[in-house]
């Protein structure tokens, strides 16, 4: 697959699955584009990742639950989240009316 | 300085200098937001960086010269550049009508 030349290119209007595209992978980090099309984490599922994650939502919208927080977070374009390694979280929803574009940096902190 | 919670917050309408804000710094990479307000590289100046750089322009616009290329590159929102270590380049212009927002990842490749 050729490298992306624009973060907002090659976005299908819909997809039954989220789409993950690694942009840079090294020994210590991975930068990836994530596309969501209304998907959410399955009931009862929590991400529990061995790497820290810095993630920005660039288009669309989403709601996230961070374990231990009483409020759901609503994310709009430009919103950034820092997720320490093993910070459990789940995606409650992503926009059902347009693709949601995320840029995520997973790294050894 | 507190961490940014949105990539598009804390952007002044203008500034006499470009503004660089480190978002994450580790031993192997630095993620930073760069804000430009019409600045360009000084005449005859070329960036020649020891680290590789992945950079995306998110708002505004810019023109770049990559050494060895006959054409200036015009960058619009979403446009990505991969600059290998020591790939000489210069910023010919950035938008004079709105701030230009860049997200740059400098890393050991």
Coordinates of C-alpha atoms in Angstrom, one line a residue:
Chain A
X1 CA 0.0 0.0 0.0
X2 CA 1.4 3.4 -1.0
X3 CA 1.9 5.9 1.8
X4 CA -0.9 8.4 2.3
X5 CA -0.2 11.8 0.9
X6 CA -3.2 13.3 2.7
X7 CA -4.8 12.2 6.0
X8 CA -8.3 12.7 4.5
X9 CA -7.9 10.7 1.3
X10 CA -8.9 7.1 0.7
X11 CA -11.8 7.3 3.1
X12 CA -14.8 5.1 2.0
X13 CA -18.2 6.5 2.8
X14 CA -18.9 3.5 5.1
X15 CA -17.3 0.2 6.2
X16 CA -18.6 -2.7 8.3
X17 CA -15.3 -2.6 10.3
X18 CA -13.1 0.1 11.5
X19 CA -10.0 0.6 9.3
X20 CA -6.5 0.8 10.7
X21 CA -3.6 2.1 8.6
X22 CA -0.1 2.2 10.0
X23 CA 1.7 5.3 8.8
X24 CA 5.1 4.9 10.6
X25 CA 6.2 1.9 12.6
X26 CA 9.5 1.8 14.5
X27 CA 10.8 -0.2 17.5
X28 CA 9.4 2.4 19.9
X29 CA 6.2 3.7 18.4
X30 CA 3.5 3.3 15.8
X31 CA 1.6 6.1 14.2
X32 CA -1.7 5.1 12.7
X33 CA -4.8 6.5 11.1
X34 CA -8.0 5.0 12.3
X35 CA -11.3 5.3 10.5
X36 CA -14.6 4.6 12.3
X37 CA -18.0 4.4 10.7
X38 CA -20.4 4.4 13.6
X39 CA -18.6 1.5 15.3
X40 CA -18.3 1.3 19.1
X41 CA -16.5 -1.1 21.5
X42 CA -18.6 -4.3 22.0
X43 CA -20.6 -4.4 25.2
X44 CA -18.3 -5.0 28.2
X45 CA -15.1 -4.7 26.1
X46 CA -12.4 -2.4 27.5
X47 CA -9.1 -1.6 25.7
X48 CA -6.2 -2.3 27.9
X49 CA -3.1 -1.5 26.0
X50 CA 0.6 -2.2 26.9
X51 CA 1.7 1.1 25.2
X52 CA 0.8 4.6 26.0
X53 CA -1.4 6.3 23.4
X54 CA -1.8 9.9 22.2
X55 CA -4.8 10.2 20.0
X56 CA -6.5 13.1 18.3
X57 CA -9.9 13.1 16.6
X58 CA -9.6 15.1 13.4
X59 CA -13.0 14.6 11.7
X60 CA -16.4 13.3 12.9
X61 CA -17.1 12.8 16.6
X62 CA -17.0 10.1 19.3
X63 CA -17.8 9.4 22.9
X64 CA -15.4 7.6 25.1
X65 CA -15.5 6.1 28.6
X66 CA -12.3 6.2 30.6
X67 CA -12.4 3.7 33.5
X68 CA -12.8 5.5 36.8
X69 CA -14.4 8.6 35.3
X70 CA -18.0 9.3 36.0
X71 CA -18.7 11.2 32.8
X72 CA -18.5 10.0 29.3
X73 CA -16.1 12.2 27.2
X74 CA -17.5 13.8 24.0
X75 CA -14.8 14.3 21.3
X76 CA -15.0 16.9 18.6
X77 CA -12.4 17.7 15.8
X78 CA -9.1 18.6 17.3
X79 CA -9.7 16.9 20.7
X80 CA -6.7 15.1 22.1
X81 CA -6.6 12.3 24.6
X82 CA -3.5 11.0 26.4
X83 CA -4.0 7.4 27.5
X84 CA -1.3 6.0 29.8
X85 CA -0.4 2.3 29.2
X86 CA -3.1 0.1 30.6
X87 CA -5.5 3.0 31.1
X88 CA -8.7 1.0 30.4
X89 CA -11.1 2.8 28.1
X90 CA -13.9 2.0 25.6
X91 CA -15.4 3.8 22.6
X92 CA -19.1 4.3 23.4
X93 CA -20.0 5.6 20.0
X94 CA -18.6 7.2 16.8
X95 CA -20.5 9.4 14.4
X96 CA -23.1 7.5 12.3
X97 CA -23.5 10.4 9.8
X98 CA -19.9 10.8 8.6
X99 CA -16.6 8.9 8.9
X100 CA -14.6 9.6 12.1
X101 CA -10.8 10.1 11.4
X102 CA -8.4 9.6 14.3
X103 CA -4.6 9.9 14.3
X104 CA -3.1 7.7 17.1
X105 CA 0.5 7.5 18.3
X106 CA 1.2 4.3 20.4
X107 CA 4.5 4.5 22.2
X108 CA 6.7 3.2 24.9
X109 CA 6.5 5.9 27.6
Chain B
X1 CA 2.3 24.9 30.4
X2 CA -0.7 22.6 30.6
X3 CA -1.1 20.0 28.0
X4 CA -3.3 20.9 25.1
X5 CA -6.7 19.3 25.1
X6 CA -7.5 20.4 21.5
X7 CA -5.1 20.9 18.7
X8 CA -6.9 24.0 17.6
X9 CA -7.0 25.8 20.9
X10 CA -4.7 28.5 22.2
X11 CA -4.0 29.8 18.7
X12 CA -3.4 33.6 18.7
X13 CA -4.6 35.5 15.6
X14 CA -1.1 36.5 14.7
X15 CA 2.5 36.3 16.1
X16 CA 5.8 37.8 14.9
X17 CA 7.4 34.4 15.3
X18 CA 6.4 30.8 14.6
X19 CA 5.2 29.0 17.8
X20 CA 6.5 25.5 18.7
X21 CA 4.8 23.5 21.4
X22 CA 6.2 20.0 22.3
X23 CA 3.3 17.6 23.0
X24 CA 5.3 14.5 23.8
X25 CA 9.0 14.1 24.1
X26 CA 10.8 10.7 24.6
X27 CA 14.3 9.5 23.9
X28 CA 13.4 8.5 20.4
X29 CA 10.8 11.0 19.2
X30 CA 9.2 14.4 19.7
X31 CA 5.7 15.3 18.7
X32 CA 5.1 19.0 18.4
X33 CA 2.5 21.5 17.2
X34 CA 3.8 24.3 15.0
X35 CA 1.9 27.5 14.4
X36 CA 2.9 29.7 11.5
X37 CA 1.5 33.2 10.8
X38 CA 2.8 34.0 7.4
X39 CA 6.4 33.2 8.2
X40 CA 8.8 31.6 5.7
X41 CA 12.3 30.3 5.9
X42 CA 14.9 33.2 5.6
X43 CA 16.4 33.6 2.1
X44 CA 19.0 30.9 1.5
X45 CA 18.1 29.0 4.7
X46 CA 17.6 25.3 4.5
X47 CA 16.4 23.0 7.2
X48 CA 18.9 20.1 7.5
X49 CA 17.7 18.0 10.5
X50 CA 19.4 15.0 12.1
X51 CA 16.0 13.3 12.7
X52 CA 13.4 12.1 10.2
X53 CA 10.2 14.1 10.2
X54 CA 6.6 13.2 9.5
X55 CA 4.5 16.3 9.3
X56 CA 0.9 17.0 8.5
X57 CA -0.6 20.5 7.8
X58 CA -4.0 20.6 9.5
X59 CA -5.2 24.2 8.9
X60 CA -4.0 27.0 6.7
X61 CA -1.7 26.4 3.8
X62 CA 2.0 26.5 2.9
X63 CA 4.5 26.1 0.1
X64 CA 7.6 24.0 0.6
X65 CA 10.8 23.5 -1.4
X66 CA 12.4 20.1 -1.1
X67 CA 16.0 20.2 -2.3
X68 CA 16.4 18.5 -5.6
X69 CA 12.8 18.9 -6.7
X70 CA 12.0 21.2 -9.5
X71 CA 8.5 22.1 -8.3
X72 CA 7.5 23.8 -5.2
X73 CA 5.0 21.8 -3.2
X74 CA 1.7 23.4 -2.2
X75 CA 0.2 22.0 1.0
X76 CA -3.5 22.1 2.0
X77 CA -5.2 20.7 5.1
X78 CA -4.5 17.0 5.6
X79 CA -1.4 17.0 3.4
X80 CA 1.4 14.8 4.7
X81 CA 5.2 15.0 4.1
X82 CA 7.8 12.5 5.0
X83 CA 11.2 14.1 5.3
X84 CA 14.1 11.7 5.8
X85 CA 16.9 12.8 8.1
X86 CA 19.0 15.5 6.4
X87 CA 16.5 15.9 3.6
X88 CA 17.1 19.6 3.0
X89 CA 13.9 21.7 2.7
X90 CA 12.7 25.2 3.2
X91 CA 9.3 26.7 3.8
X92 CA 8.7 29.2 1.0
X93 CA 5.5 30.6 2.5
X94 CA 2.6 30.1 4.9
X95 CA -0.8 31.5 4.7
X96 CA -1.0 35.3 5.5
X97 CA -4.7 35.2 6.0
X98 CA -5.1 32.6 8.8
X99 CA -2.8 30.7 11.2
X100 CA -1.3 27.5 9.7
X101 CA -1.4 24.5 12.1
X102 CA 1.2 21.7 11.7
X103 CA 1.6 18.5 13.6
X104 CA 5.2 17.2 13.3
X105 CA 6.7 14.0 14.5
X106 CA 10.5 14.1 14.7
X107 CA 12.0 10.6 15.2
X108 CA 15.0 8.4 14.9
X109 CA 14.4 6.3 11.8

